Coordinates of C-alpha atoms (C1' of nucleotides) in Angstrom, one line a residue:
Chain A
M1 CA 32.8 -112.8 29.7
R2 CA 34.8 -109.7 30.4
Y3 CA 33.8 -107.3 33.2
S4 CA 34.7 -103.7 34.0
I5 CA 35.7 -102.6 37.5
Q6 CA 32.2 -101.2 38.1
E7 CA 30.6 -104.4 36.9
V8 CA 32.7 -106.4 39.3
A9 CA 31.9 -103.9 42.1
A10 CA 28.2 -104.5 41.5
K11 CA 28.6 -108.3 41.4
T12 CA 30.7 -108.5 44.5
G13 CA 29.4 -105.7 46.7
L14 CA 33.0 -104.3 47.0
S15 CA 33.4 -100.7 46.0
S16 CA 35.6 -99.9 43.0
Y17 CA 37.9 -98.1 45.4
T18 CA 38.3 -101.3 47.4
L19 CA 39.0 -103.3 44.2
R20 CA 41.8 -100.8 43.2
Y21 CA 43.1 -100.9 46.8
Y22 CA 43.3 -104.7 46.6
D23 CA 45.0 -104.5 43.3
K24 CA 47.5 -102.0 44.7
A25 CA 48.1 -104.4 47.6
G26 CA 49.0 -107.2 45.2
L27 CA 45.8 -109.2 45.6
L28 CA 44.8 -109.0 41.9
P29 CA 48.0 -109.7 39.9
F30 CA 45.9 -111.9 37.5
V31 CA 43.6 -109.1 36.3
A32 CA 44.3 -108.1 32.7
R33 CA 44.4 -104.6 31.2
N34 CA 43.3 -103.2 27.9
A35 CA 45.4 -100.9 25.7
A36 CA 44.2 -97.9 27.7
G37 CA 45.2 -99.5 31.0
Y38 CA 41.6 -100.3 32.0
R39 CA 41.2 -103.5 34.1
I40 CA 39.4 -106.4 32.4
F41 CA 38.1 -109.0 34.8
T42 CA 37.1 -112.5 33.5
D43 CA 34.9 -115.2 35.1
G44 CA 38.0 -117.0 36.3
D45 CA 39.2 -113.8 38.0
L46 CA 35.8 -113.6 39.8
V47 CA 36.4 -117.1 41.2
L48 CA 39.8 -116.0 42.6
L49 CA 38.2 -112.8 43.9
H50 CA 35.6 -114.9 45.6
T51 CA 38.3 -116.8 47.4
I52 CA 39.9 -113.5 48.4
M53 CA 36.6 -112.3 49.9
C54 CA 36.2 -115.6 51.6
L55 CA 39.6 -115.2 53.3
K56 CA 38.8 -111.6 54.1
N57 CA 35.4 -112.5 55.6
T58 CA 37.0 -114.9 57.9
G59 CA 39.3 -112.2 59.2
M60 CA 42.5 -112.9 57.3
A61 CA 44.8 -109.9 57.0
I62 CA 45.4 -108.4 53.5
S63 CA 49.2 -109.3 53.8
D64 CA 48.3 -113.0 54.4
I65 CA 45.8 -113.0 51.5
R66 CA 48.6 -111.6 49.4
R67 CA 50.8 -114.4 50.4
Y68 CA 48.1 -116.9 49.4
I69 CA 47.6 -115.2 46.0
D70 CA 51.3 -115.3 45.4
D71 CA 51.1 -119.0 46.1
V72 CA 48.3 -119.4 43.6
M73 CA 50.2 -117.5 41.0
A74 CA 53.3 -119.7 41.6
G75 CA 51.4 -122.9 40.8
P76 CA 51.6 -126.4 42.3
T77 CA 55.0 -125.9 43.9
S78 CA 53.4 -123.7 46.5
I79 CA 50.9 -126.3 47.8
E80 CA 52.7 -126.9 51.0
D81 CA 52.8 -123.2 51.8
R82 CA 49.1 -122.9 51.0
K83 CA 48.3 -125.8 53.3
A84 CA 50.3 -124.2 56.1
L85 CA 48.7 -120.8 55.6
L86 CA 45.1 -122.2 55.5
T87 CA 45.6 -124.6 58.4
A88 CA 46.9 -121.8 60.6
H89 CA 44.0 -119.6 59.5
R90 CA 41.5 -122.3 60.1
A91 CA 42.7 -122.8 63.7
K92 CA 42.3 -119.0 64.3
V93 CA 38.8 -119.0 62.8
L94 CA 37.8 -121.9 65.0
A95 CA 39.1 -120.2 68.1
K96 CA 37.3 -117.0 67.2
Q97 CA 34.1 -118.9 66.6
Q98 CA 34.4 -120.5 70.0
A99 CA 35.1 -117.2 71.7
L100 CA 32.2 -115.6 69.9
T101 CA 29.8 -118.4 71.1
E102 CA 31.0 -118.1 74.7
N103 CA 30.7 -114.3 74.8
L104 CA 27.3 -114.5 73.1
R105 CA 26.1 -116.7 75.9
E106 CA 26.7 -113.9 78.3
V107 CA 24.9 -111.4 76.1
D108 CA 22.0 -113.9 76.0
Y109 CA 22.1 -114.1 79.8
K110 CA 21.8 -110.3 80.1
L111 CA 19.0 -110.2 77.6
G112 CA 17.1 -112.9 79.6
L113 CA 17.5 -110.8 82.7
Y114 CA 16.2 -107.7 80.9
A115 CA 13.3 -109.6 79.4
A116 CA 12.3 -111.2 82.7
P117 CA 9.0 -110.0 84.4
D118 CA 11.0 -108.9 87.5
A119 CA 13.7 -107.2 85.4
V120 CA 13.4 -103.9 87.3
A121 CA 13.9 -105.7 90.6
Q122 CA 16.9 -107.6 89.3
V123 CA 18.5 -104.5 87.9
Q124 CA 17.8 -102.6 91.1
G125 CA 19.5 -105.5 93.0
E126 CA 22.6 -105.2 90.7
L127 CA 22.7 -101.5 91.4
A128 CA 22.4 -102.0 95.2
A129 CA 25.2 -104.6 95.1
A130 CA 27.4 -102.2 93.1
R131 CA 26.7 -99.5 95.6
A132 CA 27.4 -101.8 98.6
D133 CA 30.7 -102.8 96.9
K134 CA 31.8 -99.2 96.7
A135 CA 30.7 -98.5 100.3
A136 CA 32.6 -101.6 101.6
N137 CA 35.7 -100.2 100.1
G138 CA 35.2 -96.7 101.5
L139 CA 34.6 -95.2 98.0
A140 CA 32.0 -92.6 96.9
D141 CA 28.9 -93.8 95.1
P142 CA 29.3 -93.1 91.4
Y143 CA 25.7 -94.0 90.5
P144 CA 23.3 -91.0 90.1
V145 CA 20.5 -90.9 92.6
V146 CA 17.2 -92.1 91.0
Chain B
M1 CA 39.3 -105.6 97.4
R2 CA 40.8 -102.5 95.7
Y3 CA 43.0 -102.8 92.6
S4 CA 45.4 -100.5 90.9
I5 CA 45.3 -100.0 87.1
Q6 CA 48.3 -102.4 86.7
E7 CA 46.6 -105.1 88.8
V8 CA 43.5 -104.8 86.6
A9 CA 45.6 -104.9 83.5
A10 CA 47.2 -108.2 84.7
K11 CA 43.8 -109.6 85.7
T12 CA 42.1 -108.8 82.4
G13 CA 44.9 -109.0 79.8
L14 CA 44.1 -105.4 78.7
S15 CA 47.0 -103.0 78.8
S16 CA 47.0 -100.0 81.2
Y17 CA 47.0 -97.9 78.1
T18 CA 43.8 -99.6 76.9
L19 CA 42.2 -99.2 80.3
R20 CA 42.9 -95.4 80.3
Y21 CA 41.7 -95.2 76.7
Y22 CA 38.4 -96.9 77.7
D23 CA 38.1 -94.5 80.7
K24 CA 38.7 -91.5 78.4
A25 CA 36.0 -93.0 76.0
G26 CA 33.5 -93.0 78.9
L27 CA 33.4 -96.7 79.4
L28 CA 34.6 -96.6 83.1
P29 CA 32.6 -93.7 84.7
F30 CA 32.1 -96.0 87.8
V31 CA 35.8 -96.3 88.7
A32 CA 36.8 -94.3 91.8
R33 CA 39.9 -92.2 92.3
N34 CA 42.0 -91.6 95.4
A35 CA 43.2 -88.2 96.6
A36 CA 46.1 -88.2 94.2
G37 CA 43.8 -89.0 91.2
Y38 CA 44.9 -92.6 90.9
R39 CA 42.1 -95.0 89.7
I40 CA 40.8 -97.5 92.3
F41 CA 39.0 -100.5 90.9
T42 CA 36.8 -102.7 93.0
D43 CA 35.5 -106.3 92.4
G44 CA 32.2 -104.8 91.3
D45 CA 34.1 -102.7 88.7
L46 CA 35.8 -105.9 87.4
V47 CA 32.3 -107.4 86.8
L48 CA 31.3 -104.4 84.8
L49 CA 34.7 -104.5 83.0
H50 CA 34.0 -108.1 82.2
T51 CA 30.7 -107.2 80.6
I52 CA 32.5 -104.5 78.6
M53 CA 35.1 -107.0 77.3
C54 CA 32.3 -109.4 76.5
L55 CA 30.7 -106.8 74.3
K56 CA 34.0 -105.8 72.8
N57 CA 34.9 -109.5 72.1
T58 CA 31.7 -109.9 70.1
G59 CA 32.6 -106.9 68.0
M60 CA 30.6 -104.1 69.5
A61 CA 31.9 -100.6 68.7
I62 CA 33.3 -98.6 71.7
S63 CA 30.5 -96.0 71.1
D64 CA 27.8 -98.6 71.5
I65 CA 29.5 -100.0 74.6
R66 CA 29.5 -96.5 76.0
R67 CA 25.8 -96.3 75.4
Y68 CA 25.3 -99.5 77.2
I69 CA 27.4 -98.3 80.2
D70 CA 25.4 -95.1 80.2
D71 CA 22.3 -97.2 80.5
V72 CA 23.8 -99.2 83.4
M73 CA 24.7 -96.0 85.2
A74 CA 21.1 -94.7 84.7
G75 CA 19.6 -97.7 86.5
P76 CA 16.3 -99.6 85.9
T77 CA 14.7 -96.8 83.7
S78 CA 17.1 -97.7 80.9
I79 CA 16.1 -101.4 80.7
E80 CA 14.2 -100.9 77.4
D81 CA 17.2 -99.3 75.7
R82 CA 19.6 -102.0 77.0
K83 CA 17.2 -104.6 75.6
A84 CA 17.1 -102.8 72.2
L85 CA 20.9 -102.5 72.1
L86 CA 21.7 -106.1 73.0
T87 CA 19.0 -107.5 70.8
A88 CA 20.3 -105.7 67.8
H89 CA 23.8 -106.7 68.8
R90 CA 22.8 -110.3 69.2
A91 CA 21.4 -110.4 65.7
K92 CA 24.6 -109.0 64.3
V93 CA 26.7 -111.6 66.1
L94 CA 24.5 -114.4 64.9
A95 CA 24.8 -113.2 61.3
K96 CA 28.5 -112.9 61.7
Q97 CA 28.7 -116.4 63.2
Q98 CA 26.8 -117.8 60.2
A99 CA 28.9 -116.0 57.7
L100 CA 32.0 -117.3 59.4
T101 CA 30.8 -120.8 59.3
E102 CA 29.9 -120.6 55.6
N103 CA 33.2 -119.1 54.7
L104 CA 35.1 -121.6 56.8
R105 CA 33.5 -124.4 54.8
E106 CA 35.2 -123.0 51.7
V107 CA 38.5 -122.8 53.4
D108 CA 38.0 -126.4 54.5
Y109 CA 37.2 -127.4 50.9
K110 CA 40.5 -125.8 49.7
L111 CA 42.4 -127.5 52.5
G112 CA 40.9 -130.8 51.5
L113 CA 42.0 -130.2 47.9
Y114 CA 45.6 -129.4 49.0
A115 CA 45.7 -132.4 51.3
A116 CA 44.5 -134.8 48.6
P117 CA 46.9 -137.4 47.1
D118 CA 46.4 -135.8 43.7
A119 CA 46.7 -132.3 44.9
V120 CA 49.3 -131.4 42.3
A121 CA 47.2 -132.6 39.5
Q122 CA 44.1 -130.7 40.8
V123 CA 46.0 -127.5 41.2
Q124 CA 47.5 -127.9 37.7
G125 CA 44.0 -128.4 36.5
E126 CA 42.9 -125.1 38.2
L127 CA 45.8 -123.3 36.6
A128 CA 45.0 -124.8 33.2
A129 CA 41.4 -123.7 33.5
A130 CA 42.5 -120.1 34.5
R131 CA 44.8 -120.0 31.5
A132 CA 42.1 -121.2 29.2
D133 CA 39.7 -118.6 30.6
K134 CA 42.2 -115.8 29.8
A135 CA 42.9 -117.2 26.3
A136 CA 39.1 -117.5 25.6
N137 CA 38.8 -113.8 26.3
G138 CA 41.8 -112.9 24.1
L139 CA 43.9 -111.9 27.1
A140 CA 47.5 -112.5 28.0
D141 CA 48.5 -115.3 30.4
P142 CA 49.4 -113.7 33.7
Y143 CA 50.6 -116.9 35.3
P144 CA 54.4 -117.4 35.2
V145 CA 55.7 -120.3 33.2
V146 CA 56.7 -123.3 35.4
Chain C
dA1 C1' 66.3 -86.9 101.4
dT2 C1' 66.5 -89.2 97.4
dA3 C1' 65.9 -92.8 94.1
dA4 C1' 62.9 -96.0 92.0
dA5 C1' 58.7 -97.2 90.7
dC6 C1' 54.4 -96.1 90.5
dC7 C1' 50.5 -92.9 88.9
dT8 C1' 48.3 -88.8 86.1
dT9 C1' 47.1 -86.0 81.7
dA10 C1' 47.2 -84.3 77.0
dG11 C1' 48.2 -85.3 72.9
dA12 C1' 51.0 -87.5 69.2
dG13 C1' 51.8 -91.7 66.5
dT14 C1' 50.7 -96.4 64.6
dG15 C1' 48.4 -100.0 61.8
dT16 C1' 44.7 -101.6 59.2
dG17 C1' 41.5 -101.1 55.8
dC18 C1' 39.4 -98.6 53.3
dT19 C1' 37.5 -94.0 51.0
dC20 C1' 38.0 -90.2 48.5
dT21 C1' 40.2 -86.3 45.6
dA22 C1' 42.8 -84.4 41.9
dA23 C1' 44.5 -84.4 37.5
dG24 C1' 44.2 -86.4 33.5
dG25 C1' 43.3 -90.1 29.6
dC26 C1' 39.8 -92.7 26.8
dA27 C1' 35.1 -93.8 24.7
dA28 C1' 30.6 -93.0 22.8
dG29 C1' 26.7 -90.3 21.5
dA30 C1' 24.5 -85.5 19.8
Chain D
dT1 C1' 33.9 -81.4 17.9
dC2 C1' 32.1 -81.4 22.3
dT3 C1' 30.1 -83.2 26.3
dT4 C1' 29.3 -86.8 29.4
dG5 C1' 30.9 -90.5 31.7
dC6 C1' 33.8 -93.9 32.2
dC7 C1' 38.7 -95.3 33.4
dT8 C1' 43.6 -94.5 35.3
dT9 C1' 47.2 -93.0 39.0
dA10 C1' 49.3 -91.0 43.2
dG11 C1' 48.5 -89.7 47.2
dA12 C1' 45.7 -87.5 50.9
dG13 C1' 42.2 -88.3 54.4
dC14 C1' 39.4 -91.0 57.5
dA15 C1' 37.7 -94.1 61.2
dC16 C1' 38.8 -97.1 64.6
dA17 C1' 41.2 -99.0 68.4
dC18 C1' 44.7 -98.7 70.4
dT19 C1' 49.9 -97.5 71.9
dC20 C1' 53.2 -94.6 73.3
dT21 C1' 55.6 -90.2 74.8
dA22 C1' 56.4 -86.2 77.5
dA23 C1' 56.0 -83.8 81.5
dG24 C1' 55.0 -84.0 85.9
dG25 C1' 52.9 -85.6 90.6
dT26 C1' 52.8 -89.6 94.4
dT27 C1' 54.4 -93.4 97.0
dT28 C1' 57.7 -96.4 99.1
dA29 C1' 62.0 -98.2 100.5
dT30 C1' 66.6 -97.2 101.9

DNA sequence: ATAAACCTTAGAGTGTGCTCTAAGGCAAGA
DNA sequence: TCTTGCCTTAGAGCACACTCTAAGGTTTAT
């Protein structure tokens, strides 16, 4: 099957602007053109585009995705570079996942506090502590009077 | 304890530029000033700054963090808004975590392929399939000859 | 008193990833 | 043939989160 840029946009959820931007950035060197210069995507192109979106969705920079695509275009000789690229990327994603989980725990703690039956009392306690901290340092109270 | 902007920068890992940017964006209305206009941070301020970094690290936009800080300044009357804000944020973070995990599985699949003993053969197979896909659609082969 | 090292502000500049506009070519139906 | 609606490009514009510069005031040590 052959697909126009709008069809690919509909299939992937990317805008046609974004697809052209990716092409301009060197991410789509494999996409063919017809006699008029229109892009013609094939199913194989969609598989590669899926990989690109996968890397993008895990936070890889466009410049690094480009390096990966250059590797794919180069064939089997680039396997070592692909491995290095993806291994480094994988480590970054794992670190990000862990940080996300830790930070989310704190958000959950706050949410638990706000959902507690004595939420008002607890929040008032926090506010009192913050005011005491300012007073102990000889600083004005920045919290509006309730 | 009282801390200068540089001391807070060293403690948090944020630059002094970023701290001033956050202040300008309304994220630090609770930070006091001395007679000369210098910012004076207290330990209580660092707790709030930690919360700000926690929200930032989970991908919350500055404008939403500002709304949360406005809530904190307003005291217990804003508990419902804080709950709404954090609940919505939590859902987004969970969705992001899940997407990250799914996309990482595909990266891992690719890595497994490249690490396999027959990696070269598999990559050559992929390349052959991509070339066949182009040929089947009457399109030129974009892959350089090896 | 003066130099060095802080701090302040306003506002300009940067990097990333889009997002859109303008000007024009191509395709298909009335 | 004309209109409508695609497609193309180059390049401008935008949103976000910083990051830095310039000009000037403050603090501290010598």
